[in-house]
Short mmCIF file of C-alpha atoms (C1' of nucleotides) in Angstrom, two decimals:
data_model
loop_
_atom_site.label_atom_id
_atom_site.label_comp_id
_atom_site.label_asym_id
_atom_site.label_seq_id
_atom_site.Cartn_x
_atom_site.Cartn_y
_atom_site.Cartn_z
CA UNK A 1447 0.25 0.15 -0.34
CA UNK A 1448 2.97 2.33 1.01
CA UNK A 1449 5.95 1.26 -1.22
CA UNK A 1450 8.66 3.73 -0.09
CA UNK A 1451 11.90 3.77 0.80
CA UNK A 1452 13.05 4.36 4.78
CA UNK A 1453 16.49 6.19 4.03
CA UNK A 1454 19.00 6.82 7.11
CA UNK A 1455 17.93 10.02 9.36
CA UNK A 1456 18.24 13.21 9.40
CA UNK A 1457 19.64 14.85 12.06
CA UNK A 1458 17.17 16.40 13.81
CA UNK A 1459 20.34 18.58 15.44
CA UNK A 1460 20.80 20.37 12.46
CA UNK A 1461 17.35 20.97 11.35
CA UNK A 1462 16.63 23.82 11.61
CA UNK A 1463 13.03 22.97 10.41
CA UNK A 1464 11.64 20.84 13.32
CA UNK A 1465 13.59 23.77 16.21
CA UNK A 1466 11.34 26.21 14.05
CA UNK A 1467 8.46 24.23 15.48
CA UNK A 1468 7.20 22.09 18.34
CA UNK A 1469 11.22 20.68 19.01
CA UNK A 1470 11.42 24.71 20.02
CA UNK A 1471 9.86 23.54 23.79
CA UNK A 1472 12.70 20.93 23.92
CA UNK A 1473 15.38 20.61 25.64
CA UNK A 1474 18.16 18.69 25.53
CA UNK A 1475 18.07 15.52 26.24
CA UNK A 1476 14.69 15.50 24.58
CA UNK A 1477 16.09 16.56 21.75
CA UNK A 1478 18.63 14.35 21.07
CA UNK A 1479 15.78 11.60 22.60
CA UNK A 1480 14.71 12.63 19.53
CA UNK A 1481 16.86 10.70 17.89
CA UNK A 1482 16.20 7.24 18.70
CA UNK A 1483 12.66 8.25 18.93
CA UNK A 1484 11.54 8.24 14.65
CA UNK A 1485 12.50 6.45 11.19
CA UNK A 1486 13.30 8.96 7.57
CA UNK A 1487 11.36 7.49 4.31
CA UNK A 1488 11.58 8.74 1.80
CA UNK A 1489 8.20 9.31 -0.36
CA UNK A 1490 8.46 9.19 -4.62
CA UNK A 1491 6.15 11.79 -6.36
CA UNK A 1492 2.66 9.80 -6.11
CA UNK A 1493 3.02 7.76 -2.75
CA UNK A 1494 0.89 7.90 0.27
CA UNK A 1495 2.20 9.07 3.56
CA UNK A 1496 -0.90 8.23 5.02
CA UNK A 1497 -5.01 7.73 3.98
CA UNK A 1498 -8.59 8.40 5.57
CA UNK A 1499 -9.77 5.35 7.94
CA UNK A 1500 -5.83 4.65 8.48
CA UNK A 1501 -4.96 4.97 12.38
CA UNK A 1502 -1.94 7.33 13.18
CA UNK A 1503 1.91 5.57 14.36
CA UNK A 1504 3.55 9.11 13.52
CA UNK A 1505 4.36 12.89 13.69
CA UNK A 1506 5.42 13.22 9.65
CA UNK A 1507 8.20 16.54 9.42
CA UNK A 1508 8.67 17.36 5.84
CA UNK A 1509 12.53 17.30 5.77
CA UNK A 1510 11.74 18.92 1.93
CA UNK A 1511 9.22 18.17 -0.42
CA UNK A 1512 5.75 18.75 -0.68
CA UNK A 1513 2.29 17.18 -0.24
CA UNK A 1514 -0.90 17.69 -0.52
CA UNK A 1515 -3.60 15.98 2.36
CA UNK A 1516 -6.97 16.29 0.88
CA UNK A 1517 -10.46 14.12 1.48
CA UNK A 1518 -12.27 11.20 -1.18
CA UNK A 1519 -14.93 12.75 -1.98
CA UNK A 1520 -17.50 10.88 -4.83
CA UNK A 1521 -16.40 9.42 -8.29
CA UNK A 1522 -12.58 9.88 -7.84
CA UNK A 1523 -13.33 13.32 -7.18
CA UNK A 1524 -10.59 14.59 -4.51
CA UNK A 1525 -10.60 18.01 -2.14
CA UNK A 1526 -7.52 19.46 -1.65
CA UNK A 1527 -7.77 20.45 2.07
CA UNK A 1528 -4.27 22.00 1.75
CA UNK A 1529 -0.37 21.88 0.87
CA UNK A 1530 2.17 21.06 3.14
CA UNK A 1531 5.93 21.84 2.24
CA UNK A 1532 9.00 21.88 4.30
CA UNK A 1533 8.56 23.56 6.33
CA UNK A 1534 5.65 21.63 8.11
CA UNK A 1535 4.32 19.36 10.59
CA UNK A 1536 1.75 17.03 9.02
CA UNK A 1537 -0.51 14.86 11.18
CA UNK A 1538 -0.52 15.92 14.85
CA UNK A 1539 -4.58 16.59 14.38
CA UNK A 1540 -5.92 12.89 14.93
CA UNK A 1541 -2.48 12.47 17.15
CA UNK A 1542 -3.39 14.59 19.68
CA UNK A 1543 -7.61 13.45 18.65
CA UNK A 1544 -5.94 10.16 19.24
CA UNK A 1545 -8.25 9.50 15.95
CA UNK A 1546 -7.86 7.49 12.95
CA UNK A 1547 -7.00 10.20 9.94
CA UNK A 1548 -10.34 12.00 7.96
CA UNK A 1549 -7.37 13.37 4.84
CA UNK A 1550 -5.64 11.58 3.02
CA UNK A 1551 -1.33 13.07 2.63
CA UNK A 1552 0.01 12.16 -1.22
CA UNK A 1553 3.53 13.35 -1.71
CA UNK A 1554 3.38 16.29 -5.03
CA UNK A 1555 6.73 15.54 -5.59
CA UNK A 1556 10.32 12.87 -3.92
CA UNK A 1557 9.23 14.13 -1.04
CA UNK A 1558 12.04 13.46 2.48
CA UNK A 1559 9.37 13.52 5.83
CA UNK A 1560 10.83 12.30 9.11
CA UNK A 1561 8.88 10.19 10.87
CA UNK A 1562 8.04 10.14 14.76
CA UNK A 1563 7.03 7.82 16.69
CA UNK A 1564 2.89 8.51 18.17
CA UNK A 1565 3.70 7.82 22.15
CA UNK A 1566 6.72 10.22 21.96
CA UNK A 1567 4.72 12.80 20.80
CA UNK A 1568 2.00 12.59 23.10
CA UNK A 1569 5.44 11.87 25.69
CA UNK A 1570 6.52 15.45 25.13
CA UNK A 1571 2.72 16.95 24.25
CA UNK A 1572 2.48 16.13 28.48
CA UNK A 1573 5.41 17.27 29.07
CA UNK A 1574 5.57 20.78 28.09
CA UNK A 1575 1.88 22.26 28.12
CA UNK A 1576 3.20 24.98 25.64
CA UNK A 1577 3.21 22.67 23.18
CA UNK A 1578 -0.15 21.96 23.07
CA UNK A 1579 -1.33 24.99 24.01
CA UNK A 1580 0.34 26.27 20.07
CA UNK A 1581 -1.05 23.01 18.38
CA UNK A 1582 -4.76 24.33 19.71
CA UNK A 1583 -4.04 27.71 18.28
CA UNK A 1584 -2.41 25.72 15.40
CA UNK A 1585 -6.21 24.22 14.67
CA UNK A 1586 -7.63 26.82 15.67
CA UNK A 1587 -6.08 28.93 12.40
CA UNK A 1588 -7.02 26.23 10.08
CA UNK A 1589 -10.30 25.88 11.68
CA UNK A 1590 -11.14 29.52 10.17
CA UNK A 1591 -9.40 29.03 7.13
CA UNK A 1592 -11.67 26.65 6.35
CA UNK A 1593 -14.81 27.50 7.60
CA UNK A 1594 -14.04 30.77 5.25
CA UNK A 1595 -13.84 28.17 2.57
CA UNK A 1596 -16.94 27.41 2.72
CA UNK A 1597 -18.37 30.81 2.93
CA UNK A 1598 -17.18 30.63 -0.42
CA UNK A 1599 -17.72 27.23 -1.53
CA UNK A 1600 -21.50 28.41 -0.46
CA UNK A 1601 -21.40 32.07 -1.64
CA UNK A 1602 -19.57 32.92 -4.66
CA UNK A 1603 -18.90 31.54 -8.18
CA UNK A 1604 -15.86 29.45 -9.74
CA UNK A 1605 -14.82 32.62 -10.78
CA UNK A 1606 -14.42 34.83 -7.45
CA UNK A 1607 -13.03 31.45 -5.90
CA UNK A 1608 -10.39 30.73 -8.49
CA UNK A 1609 -8.48 34.16 -7.97
CA UNK A 1610 -8.97 33.54 -4.57
CA UNK A 1611 -7.13 31.13 -4.17
CA UNK A 1612 -4.67 32.78 -5.98
CA UNK A 1613 -3.75 35.25 -3.88
CA UNK A 1614 -3.95 32.48 -1.34
CA UNK A 1615 -1.45 30.65 -2.92
CA UNK A 1616 0.58 33.86 -4.02
CA UNK A 1617 0.26 35.42 -0.17
CA UNK A 1618 1.25 31.99 1.96
CA UNK A 1619 3.45 30.25 -1.02
CA UNK A 1620 4.76 33.21 -1.87
CA UNK A 1621 6.58 34.35 -5.43
CA UNK A 1622 9.71 33.63 -7.42
CA UNK A 1623 13.01 35.79 -7.93
CA UNK A 1624 11.17 38.23 -10.04
CA UNK A 1625 8.51 39.03 -7.46
CA UNK A 1626 5.53 38.00 -9.07
CA UNK A 1627 5.35 34.04 -10.46
CA UNK A 1628 3.73 31.95 -8.21
CA UNK A 1629 5.78 29.70 -6.97
CA UNK A 1630 4.01 26.31 -6.37
CA UNK A 1631 3.47 23.82 -9.12
CA UNK A 1632 -0.07 22.61 -9.87
CA UNK A 1633 -1.65 20.35 -12.11
CA UNK A 1634 -4.85 21.91 -13.76
CA UNK A 1635 -7.01 18.79 -11.56
CA UNK A 1636 -4.91 20.07 -7.99
CA UNK A 1637 -6.33 23.77 -9.01
CA UNK A 1638 -9.88 21.68 -9.91
CA UNK A 1639 -9.74 19.68 -6.28
CA UNK A 1640 -8.81 22.73 -4.22
CA UNK A 1641 -11.79 25.50 -6.77
CA UNK A 1642 -13.48 22.52 -5.55
CA UNK A 1643 -15.38 22.58 -9.69
CA UNK A 1644 -14.33 20.54 -13.35
CA UNK A 1645 -11.04 20.25 -14.66
CA UNK A 1646 -12.55 22.12 -17.60
CA UNK A 1647 -14.30 24.93 -15.28
CA UNK A 1648 -10.53 25.98 -14.03
CA UNK A 1649 -9.22 25.42 -17.31
CA UNK A 1650 -11.60 27.85 -18.81
CA UNK A 1651 -11.51 30.35 -15.93
CA UNK A 1652 -7.30 30.67 -16.32
CA UNK A 1653 -8.16 30.85 -19.90
CA UNK A 1654 -9.56 33.94 -19.45
CA UNK A 1655 -7.27 35.30 -16.43
CA UNK A 1656 -4.93 35.40 -19.44
CA UNK A 1657 -6.11 36.37 -22.15
CA UNK A 1658 -8.25 39.54 -19.51
CA UNK A 1659 -3.73 40.02 -19.72
CA UNK A 1660 -4.60 39.35 -14.86
CA UNK A 1661 -2.05 36.44 -15.58
CA UNK A 1662 -0.19 34.61 -17.80
CA UNK A 1663 0.91 31.42 -18.54
CA UNK A 1664 3.29 29.60 -19.60
CA UNK A 1665 2.28 25.60 -18.68
CA UNK A 1666 2.69 25.33 -14.65
CA UNK A 1667 3.85 28.40 -13.73
CA UNK A 1668 1.47 31.66 -13.38
CA UNK A 1669 2.19 35.56 -13.60
CA UNK A 1670 0.50 37.79 -11.41
CA UNK A 1671 -0.02 40.41 -13.91
CA UNK A 1672 -2.76 42.57 -12.06
CA UNK A 1673 -3.14 42.49 -8.61
CA UNK A 1674 -5.86 44.93 -7.93
CA UNK A 1675 -7.90 43.22 -10.37
CA UNK A 1676 -7.49 39.88 -9.70
CA UNK A 1677 -8.39 41.64 -5.62
CA UNK A 1678 -11.46 42.98 -6.95
CA UNK A 1679 -11.99 39.09 -8.76
CA UNK A 1680 -12.31 37.59 -5.54
CA UNK A 1681 -14.91 40.23 -4.58
CA UNK A 1682 -12.98 39.79 -0.92
CA UNK A 1683 -13.76 42.08 1.37
CA UNK A 1684 -10.05 43.05 2.91
CA UNK A 1685 -6.98 41.13 1.18
CA UNK A 1686 -3.59 41.94 3.40
CA UNK A 1687 -0.55 40.66 1.93
CA UNK B 1264 -25.91 47.36 19.28
CA UNK B 1265 -27.04 44.30 21.22
CA UNK B 1266 -29.83 45.70 23.95
CA UNK B 1267 -30.47 42.67 25.71
CA UNK B 1268 -31.26 42.54 29.31
CA UNK B 1269 -29.39 41.43 32.83
CA UNK B 1270 -31.16 39.35 34.21
CA UNK B 1271 -30.92 37.58 38.55
CA UNK B 1272 -28.26 34.65 38.04
CA UNK B 1273 -28.61 30.76 37.98
CA UNK B 1274 -26.84 29.27 40.49
CA UNK B 1275 -24.18 26.80 38.53
CA UNK B 1276 -24.27 25.20 41.57
CA UNK B 1277 -27.70 23.83 40.32
CA UNK B 1278 -27.08 23.53 37.15
CA UNK B 1279 -26.32 20.27 35.65
CA UNK B 1280 -26.01 21.27 32.20
CA UNK B 1281 -22.51 23.67 33.69
CA UNK B 1282 -21.25 20.53 35.64
CA UNK B 1283 -21.59 18.57 32.90
CA UNK B 1284 -18.92 20.29 30.17
CA UNK B 1285 -16.16 22.04 31.29
CA UNK B 1286 -17.17 22.76 35.29
CA UNK B 1287 -17.26 19.00 35.86
CA UNK B 1288 -13.19 20.00 36.25
CA UNK B 1289 -14.27 22.49 38.49
CA UNK B 1290 -13.14 21.78 42.47
CA UNK B 1291 -15.62 23.17 45.14
CA UNK B 1292 -14.61 26.26 45.59
CA UNK B 1293 -13.76 27.25 42.33
CA UNK B 1294 -16.95 26.01 41.22
CA UNK B 1295 -18.95 28.27 43.82
CA UNK B 1296 -16.16 31.35 42.48
CA UNK B 1297 -18.12 30.97 39.53
CA UNK B 1298 -20.69 33.00 41.30
CA UNK B 1299 -19.02 35.59 41.62
CA UNK B 1300 -17.07 35.77 37.70
CA UNK B 1301 -19.76 35.73 35.78
CA UNK B 1302 -23.72 37.51 34.69
CA UNK B 1303 -26.96 36.12 33.90
CA UNK B 1304 -28.90 38.46 30.38
CA UNK B 1305 -31.97 36.93 28.17
CA UNK B 1306 -31.38 37.85 24.74
CA UNK B 1307 -34.28 37.78 23.40
CA UNK B 1308 -34.78 36.86 19.23
CA UNK B 1309 -32.89 38.37 17.02
CA UNK B 1310 -30.34 39.27 19.28
CA UNK B 1311 -26.65 39.11 18.79
CA UNK B 1312 -24.83 37.52 22.07
CA UNK B 1313 -21.40 38.97 19.86
CA UNK B 1314 -21.03 40.11 16.09
CA UNK B 1315 -17.69 38.76 14.38
CA UNK B 1316 -14.81 41.08 15.29
CA UNK B 1317 -16.02 41.83 18.63
CA UNK B 1318 -13.58 41.70 20.96
CA UNK B 1319 -14.23 38.10 23.52
CA UNK B 1320 -14.69 38.88 27.11
CA UNK B 1321 -16.73 36.24 27.97
CA UNK B 1322 -17.39 32.58 27.57
CA UNK B 1323 -21.16 32.24 27.43
CA UNK B 1324 -22.87 28.99 28.85
CA UNK B 1325 -26.71 28.29 27.55
CA UNK B 1326 -29.16 27.89 29.78
CA UNK B 1327 -32.10 27.94 27.95
CA UNK B 1328 -32.79 28.41 24.22
CA UNK B 1329 -31.84 28.87 21.20
CA UNK B 1330 -28.20 30.32 19.02
CA UNK B 1331 -27.62 30.08 15.60
CA UNK B 1332 -23.51 30.54 14.75
CA UNK B 1333 -22.72 31.89 11.70
CA UNK B 1334 -20.84 34.02 8.71
CA UNK B 1335 -22.08 36.90 6.91
CA UNK B 1336 -20.61 36.80 3.29
CA UNK B 1337 -22.10 38.66 0.15
CA UNK B 1338 -25.31 40.95 -0.43
CA UNK B 1339 -26.14 40.33 2.76
CA UNK B 1340 -26.35 36.39 2.41
CA UNK B 1341 -24.87 34.25 5.44
CA UNK B 1342 -23.58 30.94 6.46
CA UNK B 1343 -24.15 29.09 9.74
CA UNK B 1344 -21.87 27.74 10.98
CA UNK B 1345 -24.00 25.42 13.54
CA UNK B 1346 -27.22 25.69 15.98
CA UNK B 1347 -26.40 25.68 19.78
CA UNK B 1348 -29.08 25.01 22.30
CA UNK B 1349 -29.05 24.30 26.12
CA UNK B 1350 -26.16 22.20 26.71
CA UNK B 1351 -23.69 24.19 25.25
CA UNK B 1352 -20.67 26.45 25.95
CA UNK B 1353 -19.85 28.88 22.99
CA UNK B 1354 -17.60 31.35 22.29
CA UNK B 1355 -14.16 29.24 23.60
CA UNK B 1356 -12.67 29.57 20.64
CA UNK B 1357 -12.08 33.26 20.45
CA UNK B 1358 -10.79 33.17 24.87
CA UNK B 1359 -8.24 30.73 23.96
CA UNK B 1360 -6.77 31.83 20.39
CA UNK B 1361 -6.91 35.69 22.34
CA UNK B 1362 -8.46 35.83 18.44
CA UNK B 1363 -11.27 38.44 17.78
CA UNK B 1364 -14.16 36.20 17.14
CA UNK B 1365 -14.88 35.30 13.47
CA UNK B 1366 -17.91 34.28 14.53
CA UNK B 1367 -21.53 35.77 14.88
CA UNK B 1368 -24.36 35.00 16.98
CA UNK B 1369 -28.26 34.67 17.22
CA UNK B 1370 -30.55 34.05 19.73
CA UNK B 1371 -33.26 32.11 17.45
CA UNK B 1372 -35.37 32.03 20.16
CA UNK B 1373 -35.62 33.96 23.83
CA UNK B 1374 -32.29 32.13 25.34
CA UNK B 1375 -30.75 33.02 28.84
CA UNK B 1376 -26.80 33.08 29.15
CA UNK B 1377 -24.42 32.73 31.82
CA UNK B 1378 -21.24 35.28 31.09
CA UNK B 1379 -18.19 33.09 32.66
CA UNK B 1380 -15.51 36.45 32.62
CA UNK B 1381 -13.16 35.74 30.35
CA UNK B 1382 -9.78 36.28 32.19
CA UNK B 1383 -11.48 33.02 34.62
CA UNK B 1384 -12.16 31.55 32.37
CA UNK B 1385 -8.29 31.13 31.21
CA UNK B 1386 -7.41 30.99 34.92
CA UNK B 1387 -9.25 28.08 35.41
CA UNK B 1388 -8.17 26.63 32.32
CA UNK B 1389 -4.61 27.12 33.47
CA UNK B 1390 -5.48 25.00 36.15
CA UNK B 1391 -6.85 22.31 34.04
CA UNK B 1392 -4.28 20.65 31.72
CA UNK B 1393 -7.52 18.37 31.10
CA UNK B 1394 -9.68 21.73 30.15
CA UNK B 1395 -7.60 22.48 27.72
CA UNK B 1396 -7.50 18.31 26.23
CA UNK B 1397 -11.08 17.86 25.65
CA UNK B 1398 -11.47 22.06 24.18
CA UNK B 1399 -8.79 21.17 21.68
CA UNK B 1400 -11.07 17.59 21.16
CA UNK B 1401 -13.94 19.65 20.72
CA UNK B 1402 -12.36 21.58 18.14
CA UNK B 1403 -11.32 19.26 16.08
CA UNK B 1404 -14.19 17.20 15.82
CA UNK B 1405 -15.60 20.87 14.32
CA UNK B 1406 -12.44 21.14 12.24
CA UNK B 1407 -13.75 18.06 11.11
CA UNK B 1408 -16.99 18.70 10.84
CA UNK B 1409 -16.74 21.37 8.59
CA UNK B 1410 -14.72 19.91 6.66
CA UNK B 1411 -16.70 17.12 5.38
CA UNK B 1412 -18.80 19.93 5.35
CA UNK B 1413 -16.92 21.66 2.57
CA UNK B 1414 -16.33 18.27 0.51
CA UNK B 1415 -20.46 18.27 0.00
CA UNK B 1416 -20.47 22.21 -0.71
CA UNK B 1417 -18.42 21.01 -3.39
CA UNK B 1418 -19.18 17.74 -4.57
CA UNK B 1419 -22.96 17.43 -4.17
CA UNK B 1420 -26.03 18.95 -5.93
CA UNK B 1421 -28.67 20.78 -3.22
CA UNK B 1422 -30.37 18.47 -3.77
CA UNK B 1423 -28.15 15.55 -2.23
CA UNK B 1424 -26.55 18.45 0.74
CA UNK B 1425 -30.56 19.46 2.10
CA UNK B 1426 -31.38 15.47 2.14
CA UNK B 1427 -27.83 15.28 4.26
CA UNK B 1428 -28.62 18.31 6.03
CA UNK B 1429 -32.33 16.79 7.52
CA UNK B 1430 -30.62 13.81 8.50
CA UNK B 1431 -27.79 16.04 10.30
CA UNK B 1432 -30.54 17.75 12.01
CA UNK B 1433 -32.15 13.58 12.78
CA UNK B 1434 -28.64 13.29 14.46
CA UNK B 1435 -27.66 15.82 16.17
CA UNK B 1436 -30.82 17.88 17.83
CA UNK B 1437 -33.44 14.20 17.62
CA UNK B 1438 -37.08 13.95 17.80
CA UNK B 1439 -40.42 14.46 18.81
CA UNK B 1440 -42.31 11.64 20.93
CA UNK B 1441 -43.63 10.56 17.32
CA UNK B 1442 -39.75 9.42 17.08
CA UNK B 1443 -40.07 11.07 13.40
CA UNK B 1444 -40.77 14.86 13.41
CA UNK B 1445 -37.47 16.63 14.10
CA UNK B 1446 -36.79 18.41 17.22
CA UNK B 1447 -35.73 20.98 15.92
CA UNK B 1448 -37.24 24.46 13.80
CA UNK B 1449 -35.52 26.03 11.58
CA UNK B 1450 -37.23 29.07 8.64
CA UNK B 1451 -36.79 28.32 5.13
CA UNK B 1452 -34.23 30.83 5.65
CA UNK B 1453 -31.71 28.65 8.06
CA UNK B 1454 -32.31 26.29 5.80
CA UNK B 1455 -31.52 28.06 2.57
CA UNK B 1456 -28.02 29.20 5.08
CA UNK B 1457 -26.91 25.99 5.82
CA UNK B 1458 -27.37 24.06 2.82
CA UNK B 1459 -25.95 27.17 1.35
CA UNK B 1460 -28.37 28.15 -1.13
CA UNK B 1461 -31.05 29.99 -1.93
CA UNK B 1462 -34.10 30.34 -0.30
CA UNK B 1463 -36.37 29.71 -3.00
CA UNK B 1464 -33.56 26.68 -4.53
CA UNK B 1465 -34.16 24.54 -0.98
CA UNK B 1466 -38.20 25.33 -0.60
CA UNK B 1467 -38.11 23.55 -4.41
CA UNK B 1468 -36.07 21.00 -2.75
CA UNK B 1469 -38.05 20.51 0.09
CA UNK B 1470 -40.71 20.30 -2.07
CA UNK B 1471 -40.22 18.16 -4.23
CA UNK B 1472 -39.53 15.34 -0.66
CA UNK B 1473 -42.73 16.15 0.47
CA UNK B 1474 -44.38 15.08 -3.28
CA UNK B 1475 -41.92 11.98 -3.30
CA UNK B 1476 -43.03 10.99 0.85
CA UNK B 1477 -39.88 10.62 1.78
CA UNK B 1478 -40.57 13.53 4.33
CA UNK B 1479 -43.84 15.13 4.46
CA UNK B 1480 -44.27 18.96 5.66
CA UNK B 1481 -46.34 21.66 8.21
CA UNK B 1482 -44.72 24.79 8.94
CA UNK B 1483 -41.96 24.70 10.24
CA UNK B 1484 -42.39 20.86 11.08
CA UNK B 1485 -40.76 17.63 9.53
CA UNK B 1486 -41.84 13.92 9.95
CA UNK B 1487 -39.23 12.03 7.96
CA UNK B 1488 -41.93 9.29 6.78
CA UNK B 1489 -38.69 7.17 4.57
CA UNK B 1490 -35.05 7.24 6.09
CA UNK B 1491 -33.98 4.73 3.48
CA UNK B 1492 -34.78 7.20 0.34
CA UNK B 1493 -33.65 10.60 2.74
CA UNK B 1494 -30.38 8.10 2.95
CA UNK B 1495 -29.63 6.97 -0.42
CA UNK B 1496 -30.64 10.81 -1.41
CA UNK B 1497 -27.78 12.27 1.06
CA UNK B 1498 -25.88 9.85 -1.04
CA UNK B 1499 -23.72 9.27 2.20
CA UNK B 1500 -20.97 6.73 2.41
CA UNK B 1501 -21.79 5.41 5.49
CA UNK B 1502 -24.61 7.20 7.73
CA UNK B 1503 -25.29 5.84 11.47
CA UNK B 1504 -27.73 6.38 13.60
"C1'" DC C 21 -60.39 42.08 8.98
"C1'" DG C 22 -55.83 44.27 6.88
"C1'" DG C 23 -51.19 43.55 6.88
"C1'" DC C 24 -46.91 41.81 7.30
"C1'" DG C 25 -43.47 38.40 7.26
"C1'" DT C 26 -42.62 33.53 5.61
"C1'" DC C 27 -43.80 30.56 2.08
"C1'" DT C 28 -44.40 28.73 -2.70
"C1'" DT C 29 -44.14 28.94 -8.13
"C1'" DG C 30 -43.08 30.54 -12.77
"C1'" DA C 31 -40.22 31.37 -15.88
"C1'" DA C 32 -36.14 33.75 -17.55
"C1'" DG C 33 -31.33 33.88 -18.03
"C1'" DA C 34 -26.88 32.64 -15.91
"C1'" DT C 35 -23.29 29.02 -14.62
"C1'" DT C 36 -21.96 24.89 -13.99
"C1'" DT C 37 -20.64 20.24 -15.95
"C1'" DT C 38 -20.41 16.49 -18.50
"C1'" DC C 39 -18.87 14.04 -23.29
"C1'" DA C 40 -16.24 14.64 -26.65
"C1'" DA C 41 -12.39 15.20 -29.61
"C1'" DA C 42 -8.16 17.42 -30.56
"C1'" DA C 43 -3.90 19.90 -29.26
"C1'" DC C 44 -0.02 20.60 -27.27
"C1'" DT C 45 4.42 18.29 -23.64
"C1'" DG C 46 8.04 15.24 -22.35
"C1'" DG C 47 9.59 10.75 -22.53
"C1'" DT C 48 11.11 6.72 -24.49
"C1'" DG C 49 13.12 4.07 -28.05
"C1'" DG C 50 14.19 2.94 -32.74
"C1'" DC D 412 16.76 13.60 -34.70
"C1'" DC D 413 12.01 11.69 -35.26
"C1'" DA D 414 8.30 9.02 -34.47
"C1'" DC D 415 5.08 7.31 -31.16
"C1'" DC D 416 3.15 6.82 -26.66
"C1'" DA D 417 0.50 8.15 -22.72
"C1'" DG D 418 -1.05 12.16 -19.21
"C1'" DT D 419 -2.44 16.40 -19.29
"C1'" DT D 420 -4.36 20.23 -20.88
"C1'" DT D 421 -8.03 22.87 -23.96
"C1'" DT D 422 -11.87 24.04 -26.29
"C1'" DG D 423 -16.45 23.43 -27.87
"C1'" DA D 424 -21.27 22.39 -27.97
"C1'" DA D 425 -25.02 20.15 -25.28
"C1'" DA D 426 -27.18 19.50 -21.38
"C1'" DA D 427 -28.09 19.65 -16.51
"C1'" DT D 428 -28.14 22.75 -12.55
"C1'" DC D 429 -28.80 26.82 -9.51
"C1'" DT D 430 -30.25 31.67 -9.57
"C1'" DT D 431 -32.96 35.46 -9.84
"C1'" DC D 432 -37.34 38.17 -10.60
"C1'" DA D 433 -41.77 39.02 -10.20
"C1'" DA D 434 -46.08 37.65 -7.92
"C1'" DG D 435 -49.77 35.43 -5.79
"C1'" DA D 436 -50.85 32.37 -1.39
"C1'" DC D 437 -51.04 31.72 3.86
"C1'" DG D 438 -50.99 31.85 8.28
"C1'" DC D 439 -50.49 34.82 12.60
"C1'" DC D 440 -51.42 38.84 14.74
"C1'" DG D 441 -52.70 43.27 16.42
#
DNA sequence: CGGCGTCTTGAAGATTTTCAAAACTGGTGG
DNA sequence: CCACCAGTTTTGAAAATCTTCAAGACGCCG
């Protein structure tokens, strides 16, 4: 089910990502002990890290690469909930709630992850109140984001939602060196799976934006030409860079 | 903005609702102290308990009545996020995250609430790890629910979503004595605001269900006649009573 | 009884999906 | 280097779904 390749461990000691996240709360001994409670794997493009319904056994810490988290719906259609890249930790929600996974996670490119044993993560959580507080806030932010998306799905048309998604990508994943080309590459299908529409519809809207000189596209590269127009098209009340 | 009426305090001591929720974690002294850190109010039908953007000052404990929590969207349209009645506590999310309110709350009928001061609630939270754990799980459940709704909004048509909503109401708020009439009264507009569609569309669908003998309606009373057919119409993978 | 708010129905028009076909891309092997 | 293949992207057209506007019905309350 999950054909993947165990690889040599990356040291948490030198991994800034880990330190930036939950690991900042650990004392040196705990930090050292992490090494004995983890394994590292490489997931090839398209492989599942976990699947909705599975029982969580690890906290996943993305060392490099990119992952999409999604719900599988009707007729093989998916709804992408979010993307996570090498700055982030995934799978904490189900661990804390002691629940099965409610989302599936797939590597969008070859992705290296450090997998910390559930029991050790729980142990750390119990000894560090601030970690729980931090994660609670994170879940809270997620909830607010999802509620906003729900509002868009309920009240906006595909043109507005697609514009909104482009703004979200710009804000969240930033730009390339030129300052206007999106720093994330998605397939048209992934666009559709996030916006919540059909492949063809999202293609038509992106073509329109291109024709209207709001963006320019070259394969999967998208350059934002007219940010003001994009914000107006998204019909958002307030947009903060 | 919030014309409402302060009323005499209801004792937490004798309030089973409070005890059933967070208050179960408190010791007798803390429980007693609650009395000095709260006030009680009656909100008349249609009045706001709080409004999106407000700064939270209280934890709201619903003593009697019913409240809807919603996001205000485009052109005066609302999206109802959830309903809460006299079994529940609202407003903890923004308190914990130290955030402004992201939802608005309106009394659907005359509603009596006990309002616990923010600072005392935070104090209690800091002394009771289990409270934070409990609330984190609650937020987690909410997140899962909202993600499922997002999937429906993205992939299902209004007929399916309306059937799904009826199932949700049956499961969550139960039935009247006859075992088949929904124990909650909503206006057609509230139906539309939850399902994420227009007033007219939801009315047409409810009429169809009535014509097809899946439900029978009398004003706001809805009786489920054919549960199997309703489940099939909702197109849910698994439905648990 | 009259008035108001809620509910219902009809019909036109807009939006979106679906199906089908064609164009384009990158990689592979001759 | 070129032909070919599979996967992805694009376009067109018909059909389904949904919204909007307008008008009328219903039920409740003073």
